[in-house]
Coordinates of C-alpha atoms (C1' of nucleotides) in Angstrom, one line a residue:
Chain A
M460 CA 14.3 -8.7 31.7
D461 CA 16.7 -6.9 29.3
E462 CA 20.2 -7.8 30.1
I463 CA 21.8 -5.7 27.6
F464 CA 19.9 -2.8 28.7
K465 CA 20.9 -3.3 32.3
R466 CA 24.5 -3.7 31.3
T467 CA 24.5 -0.4 29.6
E468 CA 22.6 1.6 32.5
N469 CA 25.4 0.4 34.7
Q470 CA 28.1 1.7 32.5
R471 CA 26.5 5.0 32.3
K472 CA 26.5 5.5 36.0
D473 CA 30.3 6.5 35.9
I474 CA 29.9 8.9 32.8
H475 CA 30.8 12.4 33.5
N476 CA 29.2 14.9 31.3
S477 CA 32.8 16.2 30.4
D478 CA 33.5 13.0 28.7
I479 CA 30.8 13.4 26.1
P480 CA 31.9 15.2 23.0
V481 CA 30.5 19.1 22.8
V482 CA 28.2 18.4 19.6
C483 CA 26.5 15.5 21.2
R484 CA 25.6 17.0 24.7
A485 CA 22.4 18.7 24.2
C486 CA 21.6 16.1 21.4
E487 CA 18.3 14.6 21.0
A488 CA 19.7 11.3 19.8
R489 CA 21.1 10.6 23.3
H490 CA 17.7 10.5 24.7
G491 CA 15.9 7.6 23.6
G492 CA 17.7 7.6 20.3
M493 CA 21.0 5.3 19.1
C494 CA 23.5 7.5 20.9
G495 CA 22.0 6.7 24.2
V496 CA 23.4 3.5 24.4
M497 CA 26.9 4.6 23.5
T498 CA 29.8 4.9 25.6
P499 CA 31.8 8.2 25.8
Q500 CA 34.6 6.7 23.7
Q501 CA 32.1 5.4 21.2
L502 CA 30.6 8.7 21.0
T503 CA 33.9 10.7 20.6
E504 CA 34.9 8.4 17.9
L505 CA 31.8 8.8 16.1
S506 CA 31.5 12.5 16.4
K507 CA 34.7 12.8 14.2
F508 CA 32.7 11.8 11.4
T509 CA 29.4 12.9 11.9
T510 CA 27.8 16.2 10.2
R511 CA 25.0 18.1 11.3
K512 CA 22.7 19.4 8.7
K513 CA 19.5 21.3 8.0
V514 CA 17.1 19.7 5.3
N515 CA 14.4 21.9 3.8
P516 CA 11.0 20.5 3.3
G517 CA 10.7 18.6 -0.1
S518 CA 14.5 17.8 0.0
E519 CA 15.9 14.2 -0.2
V520 CA 17.4 13.3 3.1
V521 CA 20.7 11.2 2.7
G522 CA 20.3 11.7 -1.0
Q523 CA 22.1 8.8 -3.0
G524 CA 25.6 9.6 -3.8
E525 CA 26.1 11.8 -0.8
Q526 CA 29.2 9.9 0.7
V527 CA 28.2 6.8 -1.4
A528 CA 25.8 6.1 1.4
A529 CA 25.1 7.5 4.9
Y530 CA 22.7 7.0 7.8
A531 CA 21.4 9.8 9.9
N532 CA 19.6 10.5 13.2
V533 CA 16.4 12.7 12.8
L534 CA 17.2 15.5 15.4
K535 CA 14.4 17.8 14.6
G536 CA 11.5 17.7 12.2
V537 CA 9.7 14.9 10.3
V538 CA 11.1 12.7 7.6
K539 CA 8.7 10.8 5.4
L540 CA 9.6 7.4 3.7
S541 CA 8.1 6.6 0.5
K542 CA 7.9 4.3 -2.4
M543 CA 6.8 4.9 -5.8
L544 CA 5.4 2.8 -8.7
H545 CA 6.8 3.5 -12.2
D546 CA 3.7 5.5 -13.2
G547 CA 3.9 7.9 -10.3
R548 CA 1.6 6.6 -7.8
Q549 CA 3.1 7.1 -4.4
Q550 CA 2.8 5.7 -0.9
I551 CA 4.3 6.8 2.3
V552 CA 5.4 3.9 4.2
G553 CA 6.6 5.6 7.4
L554 CA 7.3 8.5 9.3
Q555 CA 10.4 9.2 11.1
F556 CA 10.6 11.7 14.1
A557 CA 13.4 12.9 16.3
P558 CA 15.4 10.9 17.6
D559 CA 14.6 8.2 15.1
F560 CA 17.4 6.6 13.2
L561 CA 17.4 6.8 9.3
G562 CA 18.8 4.3 6.9
R563 CA 18.8 0.6 6.0
P564 CA 21.6 -0.9 7.9
F565 CA 23.7 -3.6 6.1
S566 CA 22.9 -2.4 2.5
R567 CA 20.4 -4.3 0.1
E568 CA 18.9 -0.9 -1.0
S569 CA 15.4 -1.1 -0.6
T570 CA 13.6 1.3 -3.2
I571 CA 12.8 3.9 -0.5
S572 CA 13.3 7.5 -0.6
A573 CA 13.6 9.6 2.5
E574 CA 12.3 13.1 2.1
A575 CA 11.9 16.1 4.7
A576 CA 8.4 16.8 5.5
T577 CA 9.1 19.7 7.6
E578 CA 12.1 22.0 8.2
T579 CA 14.4 19.2 9.6
E580 CA 17.6 18.7 11.1
I581 CA 19.7 15.6 10.9
C582 CA 23.1 14.2 12.0
S583 CA 24.6 12.3 9.2
I584 CA 26.7 9.2 9.7
P585 CA 29.0 7.6 7.0
K586 CA 27.8 4.3 6.3
A587 CA 31.1 2.5 6.9
V588 CA 31.8 4.2 10.2
L589 CA 28.4 3.0 11.8
D590 CA 28.7 -0.4 10.2
R591 CA 31.9 -1.2 11.8
M592 CA 30.7 0.4 15.2
V593 CA 27.7 -2.0 15.1
G594 CA 29.9 -4.7 14.5
D595 CA 32.0 -4.1 17.5
S596 CA 29.1 -3.1 20.0
P597 CA 26.4 -5.6 20.7
E598 CA 24.6 -2.7 22.8
L599 CA 24.3 -0.5 19.6
E600 CA 23.2 -3.6 17.5
H601 CA 20.6 -4.4 20.2
K602 CA 19.2 -0.6 20.0
L603 CA 18.9 -0.7 16.3
H604 CA 17.2 -4.1 16.6
Q605 CA 14.8 -2.6 18.9
Q606 CA 14.2 0.2 16.6
A607 CA 13.5 -1.9 13.6
L608 CA 11.0 -3.9 15.7
V609 CA 9.1 -0.9 16.6
E610 CA 9.1 0.4 13.0
L611 CA 7.9 -3.2 12.0
D612 CA 5.0 -3.0 14.6
E613 CA 4.2 0.5 13.2
A614 CA 4.3 -0.5 9.6
R615 CA 2.0 -3.5 10.4
D616 CA -0.6 -1.5 12.5
W617 CA -0.8 0.8 9.4
M618 CA -1.4 -1.9 7.0
L619 CA -4.6 -2.6 8.7
T620 CA -5.5 0.8 8.5
L621 CA -4.5 1.1 4.7
G622 CA -6.2 -2.4 4.0
R623 CA -9.5 -2.2 5.9
K624 CA -10.4 1.2 7.1
T625 CA -12.7 3.5 5.5
A626 CA -11.5 7.1 4.4
Q627 CA -13.0 8.5 7.4
E628 CA -11.4 6.0 9.9
K629 CA -8.0 6.6 7.7
V630 CA -8.0 10.2 8.3
A631 CA -9.1 9.9 12.0
S632 CA -6.4 7.3 12.6
F633 CA -3.7 9.5 11.2
L634 CA -4.6 12.6 13.3
Y635 CA -4.8 10.4 16.2
M636 CA -1.5 9.2 15.6
I637 CA 0.2 12.5 15.2
A638 CA -1.6 13.7 18.2
L639 CA -0.5 10.9 20.4
H640 CA 3.2 11.6 19.0
Y641 CA 3.2 15.0 20.2
D642 CA 1.5 14.3 23.5
P643 CA 1.5 10.6 24.2
E644 CA -0.3 10.9 27.9
S645 CA -3.1 13.2 26.3
T646 CA -6.5 12.5 27.6
E647 CA -8.0 16.1 27.4
R648 CA -8.0 18.6 24.9
T649 CA -4.7 18.0 22.5
V650 CA -3.3 20.7 20.2
F651 CA -0.9 20.4 17.7
D652 CA 0.5 21.3 14.0
L653 CA 0.1 18.9 11.2
P654 CA 3.8 18.0 9.8
L655 CA 2.3 17.0 6.6
S656 CA 0.5 18.7 3.7
R657 CA -2.8 17.2 2.6
A658 CA -1.0 15.6 -0.3
D659 CA 1.3 14.0 1.9
I660 CA -1.6 12.9 4.3
A661 CA -3.4 11.4 1.1
D662 CA 0.1 9.6 0.1
F663 CA 0.3 8.1 3.4
L664 CA -3.3 7.1 3.6
G665 CA -3.8 5.6 0.2
L666 CA -6.3 8.3 -0.6
T667 CA -6.7 11.2 -2.9
I668 CA -6.3 14.8 -1.6
E669 CA -10.0 15.5 -2.2
T670 CA -10.9 12.7 0.0
V671 CA -8.8 13.8 2.7
S672 CA -10.0 17.2 2.6
R673 CA -13.6 16.3 2.6
Q674 CA -13.1 13.8 5.5
M675 CA -11.4 16.7 7.6
T676 CA -14.2 18.9 6.9
K677 CA -16.7 16.1 8.0
L678 CA -14.6 15.5 11.2
R679 CA -14.8 19.2 11.7
G680 CA -18.7 19.4 11.2
D681 CA -19.0 16.6 13.6
G682 CA -17.0 18.3 16.4
V683 CA -14.4 15.8 16.7
I684 CA -11.6 18.1 15.5
Q685 CA -11.2 21.8 15.3
I686 CA -9.1 23.3 12.3
E687 CA -7.3 26.8 11.9
N688 CA -5.0 27.6 9.2
N689 CA -5.2 24.3 7.6
R690 CA -2.3 22.9 9.6
H691 CA -3.3 23.7 13.2
V692 CA -5.7 20.9 14.6
S693 CA -7.3 20.8 18.0
V694 CA -8.9 17.7 19.4
P695 CA -11.4 18.1 22.4
D696 CA -11.6 14.6 23.0
M697 CA -9.3 12.0 22.4
E698 CA -11.4 9.2 22.9
R699 CA -14.0 10.3 20.7
L700 CA -11.2 10.5 18.0
A701 CA -10.1 7.0 18.6
E702 CA -13.6 5.8 18.3
V703 CA -13.9 7.4 14.9
A704 CA -10.6 6.0 14.0
G705 CA -11.9 2.4 14.8
I706 CA -9.6 2.1 17.6
E707 CA -11.6 1.0 20.4
Chain B
M541 CA 31.5 -6.2 4.3
D542 CA 29.5 -7.9 7.3
E543 CA 31.9 -8.6 9.9
I544 CA 29.7 -10.6 12.0
F545 CA 28.9 -12.9 9.3
K546 CA 32.4 -13.5 8.4
R547 CA 33.2 -14.4 12.1
T548 CA 30.4 -16.9 12.1
E549 CA 31.4 -18.5 8.9
N550 CA 34.9 -19.2 10.3
Q551 CA 33.7 -20.4 13.3
R552 CA 31.7 -23.1 11.4
K553 CA 34.7 -24.4 9.3
D554 CA 35.6 -26.5 12.5
I555 CA 32.2 -27.9 13.2
H556 CA 31.7 -31.6 12.5
N557 CA 28.2 -32.8 12.0
S558 CA 28.6 -35.1 14.9
D559 CA 28.7 -32.0 17.3
I560 CA 25.1 -30.9 16.2
P561 CA 22.2 -32.3 18.2
V562 CA 20.3 -35.1 16.5
V563 CA 17.1 -33.1 16.3
C564 CA 19.0 -30.2 14.6
R565 CA 20.7 -32.2 11.9
A566 CA 18.1 -32.1 9.1
C567 CA 16.5 -29.0 10.2
E568 CA 15.5 -26.3 7.9
A569 CA 16.2 -23.7 10.4
R570 CA 19.8 -24.4 10.0
H571 CA 19.8 -23.3 6.4
G572 CA 19.3 -19.6 6.3
G573 CA 17.2 -19.6 9.5
M574 CA 18.1 -18.4 13.0
C575 CA 20.0 -21.7 13.9
G576 CA 22.6 -21.2 11.1
V577 CA 24.5 -18.8 13.0
M578 CA 24.6 -21.0 16.4
T579 CA 27.6 -22.9 17.5
P580 CA 27.2 -26.7 18.2
Q581 CA 27.1 -25.7 22.0
Q582 CA 24.4 -23.4 21.4
L583 CA 22.4 -25.7 19.5
T584 CA 22.9 -28.4 22.2
E585 CA 21.9 -26.1 24.8
L586 CA 19.0 -24.7 22.9
S587 CA 17.7 -28.1 21.9
K588 CA 17.3 -29.2 25.5
F589 CA 14.3 -27.0 25.5
T590 CA 12.6 -26.8 22.1
T591 CA 9.7 -28.8 21.1
R592 CA 8.8 -29.8 17.4
K593 CA 5.0 -29.5 16.6
K594 CA 2.6 -30.1 13.9
V595 CA -0.2 -27.3 13.6
N596 CA -3.1 -27.8 11.5
P597 CA -4.4 -25.1 9.3
G598 CA -6.6 -22.6 11.1
S599 CA -5.0 -23.2 14.6
E600 CA -3.2 -20.7 16.5
V601 CA 0.5 -21.1 16.4
V602 CA 2.3 -20.4 19.5
G603 CA -1.1 -19.4 21.3
Q604 CA -0.9 -17.2 24.2
G605 CA -0.7 -19.0 27.5
E606 CA 1.4 -21.7 26.1
Q607 CA 4.5 -21.7 28.3
V608 CA 3.4 -18.3 28.9
A609 CA 5.1 -17.1 26.0
A610 CA 7.2 -18.8 23.3
Y611 CA 9.0 -18.2 20.0
A612 CA 9.2 -20.7 17.1
N613 CA 11.0 -21.3 13.9
V614 CA 8.7 -22.2 11.2
L615 CA 9.8 -25.7 9.6
K616 CA 7.2 -26.5 7.1
G617 CA 4.2 -24.8 5.8
V618 CA 2.9 -21.2 5.8
V619 CA 1.9 -19.2 9.1
K620 CA -0.2 -16.1 8.6
L621 CA 0.3 -12.9 10.8
S622 CA -2.9 -10.9 11.3
K623 CA -4.5 -8.0 13.0
M624 CA -8.2 -7.5 13.8
L625 CA -10.4 -4.5 14.1
H626 CA -13.0 -4.8 16.9
D627 CA -15.8 -5.2 14.6
G628 CA -14.0 -8.2 13.0
R629 CA -12.6 -6.7 9.8
Q630 CA -9.3 -8.6 9.5
Q631 CA -6.0 -7.7 7.7
I632 CA -3.0 -10.2 7.2
V633 CA 0.2 -8.5 7.8
G634 CA 2.6 -10.9 6.9
L635 CA 3.3 -14.4 5.8
Q636 CA 6.1 -16.7 7.4
F637 CA 7.6 -19.3 5.4
A638 CA 10.3 -22.0 6.6
P639 CA 12.8 -21.3 8.0
D640 CA 11.4 -17.9 9.1
F641 CA 11.5 -16.9 12.9
L642 CA 8.0 -16.3 14.5
G643 CA 7.7 -14.1 17.7
R644 CA 8.2 -10.8 18.8
P645 CA 11.5 -10.5 20.8
F646 CA 11.9 -8.4 23.9
S647 CA 8.1 -8.5 24.7
R648 CA 5.8 -5.4 24.2
E649 CA 2.9 -7.7 23.0
S650 CA 1.8 -6.4 19.7
T651 CA -1.8 -7.3 18.9
I652 CA -0.8 -9.8 16.2
S653 CA -2.2 -13.3 16.0
A654 CA -0.4 -16.1 14.2
E655 CA -2.2 -18.9 12.7
A656 CA -1.2 -21.8 10.4
A657 CA -2.5 -21.2 6.7
T658 CA -1.3 -24.7 5.8
E659 CA -0.4 -27.9 7.4
T660 CA 2.5 -26.7 9.3
E661 CA 5.5 -27.7 11.5
I662 CA 7.1 -25.6 14.0
C663 CA 10.1 -25.8 16.5
S664 CA 8.7 -24.1 19.4
I665 CA 11.4 -22.3 22.1
P666 CA 10.7 -20.7 25.4
K667 CA 10.8 -17.2 25.5
A668 CA 13.1 -16.9 28.5
V669 CA 15.6 -19.5 27.0
L670 CA 16.1 -17.6 23.7
D671 CA 16.0 -14.2 25.4
R672 CA 19.0 -15.3 27.5
M673 CA 20.7 -16.6 24.5
V674 CA 20.3 -13.5 22.4
G675 CA 21.6 -11.4 25.3
D676 CA 24.8 -13.6 25.4
S677 CA 25.2 -14.0 21.5
P678 CA 25.8 -10.9 19.3
E679 CA 25.6 -13.4 16.3
L680 CA 22.1 -14.4 17.1
E681 CA 21.1 -11.0 17.7
H682 CA 22.5 -10.1 14.6
K683 CA 20.6 -12.6 12.7
L684 CA 17.3 -11.7 14.2
H685 CA 18.0 -8.0 13.4
Q686 CA 18.6 -9.0 9.8
Q687 CA 15.3 -11.0 9.6
A688 CA 13.4 -8.0 11.2
L689 CA 14.6 -5.8 8.6
V690 CA 13.8 -8.1 5.8
E691 CA 10.2 -8.4 7.2
L692 CA 10.1 -4.5 7.6
D693 CA 11.0 -4.2 3.9
E694 CA 8.3 -6.8 3.2
A695 CA 5.8 -4.9 5.1
R696 CA 6.5 -1.6 3.4
D697 CA 6.2 -3.3 -0.1
W698 CA 3.0 -4.6 1.0
M699 CA 1.9 -1.0 2.1
L700 CA 2.5 0.4 -1.3
T701 CA 0.4 -2.5 -2.8
L702 CA -2.4 -2.0 -0.2
G703 CA -2.5 1.8 -0.7
R704 CA -1.9 2.3 -4.2
K705 CA -2.7 -0.6 -6.3
T706 CA -6.0 -1.8 -8.0
A707 CA -7.6 -4.9 -7.3
Q708 CA -6.2 -6.4 -10.4
E709 CA -2.7 -5.4 -9.7
K710 CA -3.0 -6.5 -5.9
V711 CA -4.0 -10.0 -7.1
A712 CA -1.1 -10.2 -9.6
S713 CA 1.2 -9.0 -6.8
F714 CA 0.1 -11.6 -4.7
L715 CA 0.6 -14.4 -7.2
Y716 CA 4.0 -13.2 -8.2
M717 CA 5.2 -12.8 -4.6
I718 CA 4.3 -16.5 -3.9
A719 CA 5.6 -17.8 -7.2
L720 CA 8.9 -16.1 -6.4
H721 CA 8.9 -17.5 -3.1
Y722 CA 8.7 -21.0 -4.3
D723 CA 11.0 -20.5 -7.3
P724 CA 13.2 -17.5 -7.0
E725 CA 15.0 -17.9 -10.3
S726 CA 12.0 -18.6 -12.4
T727 CA 11.8 -16.8 -15.8
E728 CA 10.1 -19.5 -17.6
R729 CA 6.7 -21.4 -16.7
T730 CA 6.1 -21.5 -13.2
V731 CA 4.0 -23.8 -11.2
F732 CA 2.8 -23.8 -7.6
D733 CA 0.0 -24.4 -5.2
L734 CA -1.5 -21.3 -3.3
P735 CA -1.1 -21.7 0.4
L736 CA -3.8 -19.4 1.2
S737 CA -7.7 -19.8 0.5
R738 CA -9.6 -17.0 -1.3
A739 CA -10.7 -15.7 2.1
D740 CA -7.2 -15.5 3.2
I741 CA -5.8 -13.9 0.0
A742 CA -8.7 -11.3 0.3
D743 CA -7.6 -10.5 4.0
F744 CA -4.1 -10.2 2.7
L745 CA -4.9 -7.6 -0.1
G746 CA -7.5 -5.6 1.8
L747 CA -10.2 -6.9 -0.7
T748 CA -13.5 -9.1 -0.6
I749 CA -13.4 -12.8 -1.4
E750 CA -15.5 -11.9 -4.5
T751 CA -13.2 -9.5 -6.0
V752 CA -10.2 -11.7 -5.6
S753 CA -12.2 -14.3 -7.3
R754 CA -13.3 -12.0 -10.0
Q755 CA -9.5 -10.8 -10.6
M756 CA -8.3 -14.4 -10.7
T757 CA -10.9 -15.1 -13.4
K758 CA -9.8 -12.1 -15.4
L759 CA -6.3 -13.0 -14.9
R760 CA -7.2 -16.5 -16.4
G761 CA -9.2 -15.0 -19.2
D762 CA -6.3 -12.8 -20.3
G763 CA -3.9 -15.6 -20.2
V764 CA -1.8 -14.3 -17.6
I765 CA -2.3 -17.5 -15.4
Q766 CA -3.8 -21.0 -15.6
I767 CA -5.9 -22.3 -12.6
E768 CA -6.6 -25.9 -11.8
N769 CA -8.3 -26.9 -8.7
N770 CA -8.7 -23.4 -7.3
R771 CA -5.3 -23.9 -5.6
H772 CA -3.1 -25.1 -8.3
V773 CA -1.6 -21.9 -10.5
S774 CA 0.6 -22.0 -13.6
V775 CA 2.2 -19.0 -14.7
P776 CA 3.5 -19.2 -18.4
D777 CA 5.4 -15.8 -18.4
M778 CA 6.5 -14.2 -15.1
E779 CA 7.5 -10.9 -16.8
R780 CA 3.9 -10.6 -17.9
L781 CA 2.6 -11.3 -14.6
A782 CA 5.0 -8.6 -13.1
E783 CA 3.8 -6.1 -15.6
V784 CA 0.3 -6.6 -14.7
A785 CA 1.2 -6.3 -10.9
G786 CA 2.5 -3.0 -11.4
I787 CA 6.2 -4.2 -10.9
E788 CA 7.8 -3.0 -14.0
Chain C
dC235 C1' -2.6 44.1 -7.5
dG236 C1' -2.1 39.7 -9.7
dA237 C1' -0.1 35.1 -9.8
dC238 C1' 0.6 30.9 -7.6
dG239 C1' 0.4 27.2 -4.4
dA240 C1' -2.5 24.8 -1.0
dG241 C1' -7.1 23.6 0.1
dT242 C1' -12.1 23.3 -0.4
dT243 C1' -16.3 22.1 -2.7
dG244 C1' -19.1 20.2 -6.4
dA245 C1' -20.9 16.9 -10.1
dG246 C1' -20.3 12.5 -12.1
dG247 C1' -18.5 8.0 -12.9
dA248 C1' -15.6 4.0 -12.2
dG249 C1' -14.2 0.5 -9.2
dT250 C1' -15.1 -2.3 -5.3
dG251 C1' -18.3 -4.0 -1.8
dT252 C1' -22.8 -6.3 -0.6
dC253 C1' -26.2 -9.5 -1.2
dA254 C1' -28.1 -13.5 -3.2
dA255 C1' -27.8 -17.6 -5.9
dA256 C1' -25.5 -21.3 -8.1
dG257 C1' -21.5 -24.3 -9.1
dT258 C1' -17.6 -27.4 -7.5
dG259 C1' -15.4 -30.8 -4.8
dA260 C1' -14.3 -33.6 -0.6
dG261 C1' -16.1 -36.3 2.9
dT262 C1' -20.0 -39.1 5.1
dG263 C1' -23.0 -42.5 5.7
dG264 C1' -26.6 -45.3 3.8
Chain D
dC726 C1' -21.8 -46.9 -5.2
dC727 C1' -24.7 -43.1 -4.9
dA728 C1' -27.1 -39.5 -2.6
dC729 C1' -26.3 -36.0 0.9
dT730 C1' -23.9 -32.2 3.3
dC731 C1' -20.7 -29.0 3.7
dA732 C1' -17.2 -25.6 2.7
dC733 C1' -15.3 -23.2 -0.5
dT734 C1' -15.6 -20.7 -5.0
dT735 C1' -17.7 -18.5 -8.8
dT736 C1' -21.0 -15.6 -11.1
dG737 C1' -24.5 -12.0 -11.1
dA738 C1' -27.3 -7.6 -10.1
dC739 C1' -26.9 -3.6 -7.5
dA740 C1' -25.4 0.0 -4.2
dC741 C1' -22.1 2.9 -2.4
dT742 C1' -17.4 4.8 -1.4
dC743 C1' -14.1 7.2 -3.2
dC744 C1' -11.7 8.7 -7.6
dT745 C1' -11.8 11.8 -11.4
dC746 C1' -12.2 16.4 -13.3
dA747 C1' -13.2 21.1 -12.7
dA748 C1' -14.2 25.3 -10.4
dC749 C1' -13.6 28.2 -6.7
dT750 C1' -11.4 30.2 -2.2
dC751 C1' -7.8 31.7 0.6
dG752 C1' -3.4 33.3 2.0
dT753 C1' 1.2 34.3 0.5
dC754 C1' 4.9 36.7 -2.0
dG755 C1' 6.9 39.3 -5.8

DNA sequence: CGACGAGTTGAGGAGTGTCAAAGTGAGTGG
DNA sequence: CCACTCACTTTGACACTCCTCAACTCGTCG
């Protein structure tokens, strides 16, 4: 079905954990992330150049200038990708969770800024190093290609939400997406903390803070969700939420 | 800078036109499209399985069932990618022009439908054939990866438009995008035909037909554009249009 | 304790959507 | 050649959603 994947799996049969660089052993990015398709040699090579960093909420991740340009893997926390109009109107165009890859391969700077939404940890990779490795490793390019396609699907799903849903449906859709992200299987009660402030949610949904707040209140009043502490949300019935979100 | 590209360029130095399959010689897809990175051998192999087709406006391109699943290159015309809510609300999430690639590599069917917006011609490629070639050819995967990233950028640009711009700015942004597509250099007067009906434009912008119509009328009244025949548009000053579109 | 940021709630208004009717152009058949 | 139809577009009147501005609540931290 997916030949490149099979090839990679076979390679990995012979891998002993001791071959893998210490910094990578317990790393999120090897489970589902980009580093999962790399050989021990590649990991060893790459790990010479990577830096693990904490990023505080609100700070730029991989700010411009820093090593001229770098990529990163998100290891913990949530990073928001956003775009701005010159008059200050802002739109969040994507959320990256661990172990997502961060950065735009093959340059052509898009005007996107990446900012930590929560307490975040990243593994920063100099641009030149990764670009070279991708050129030499079809498996790695394949993996990044896959992730780009997933992000494209997500972006397009969100376009439907932005363009055609009501405020109520938008907020419900957001909650539903976050809930699924923390518990993909959930059918019964689902509980989670929102990684975004009301302002961020508004920027994600193309609404104002006030409208988001009102819709949350309404969802609470209708019994679709329960809220505690502003950030802590509990969903008694995911199907009900999906229905309100316009996701049959 | 981009090693894979360089490698491909070198390969192509030795290519004689006679090596290239007849059907491919004058084909759009070799100029900027996916086929531009393929060797004569690859093209010959691929061309055994491809079918060139006309598609009428409104018909599904690569409808499901047709060869189980197929990819396609757009050779002429415009294809709209759209998503629908179960109650019929629709959102166009992308436009594909020649020589764009059409289809979702590596399965995972997304719920997108592709429909011809204008008189369209495509080169249809059976899924299995291309999947195999991509597995064997890093250059080809690189090219598709690149295109996916471009589409991702476009999708995110559009999210900003959908979420944060006014109806006026949305319509202006749409006209600006189309104008640039037909004449990327244009600084002076730019003239073009809209590939989409008002209904399609509305579905692209997350508006209603009536609002689109009113905003077009207003842009005409303000002298930003001239309209003839509903479809034929003339822009005397692209910078003025960009300004109205909220693109500084 | 007071100041501050984040969130909620309220009143009023602007911008779009909805519904309805009229205008326009292309194609058809008499 | 002209009426007729049909799809598409424009225009108008009105309603409603969501935004704006403002006040208030709550929890946190110095």
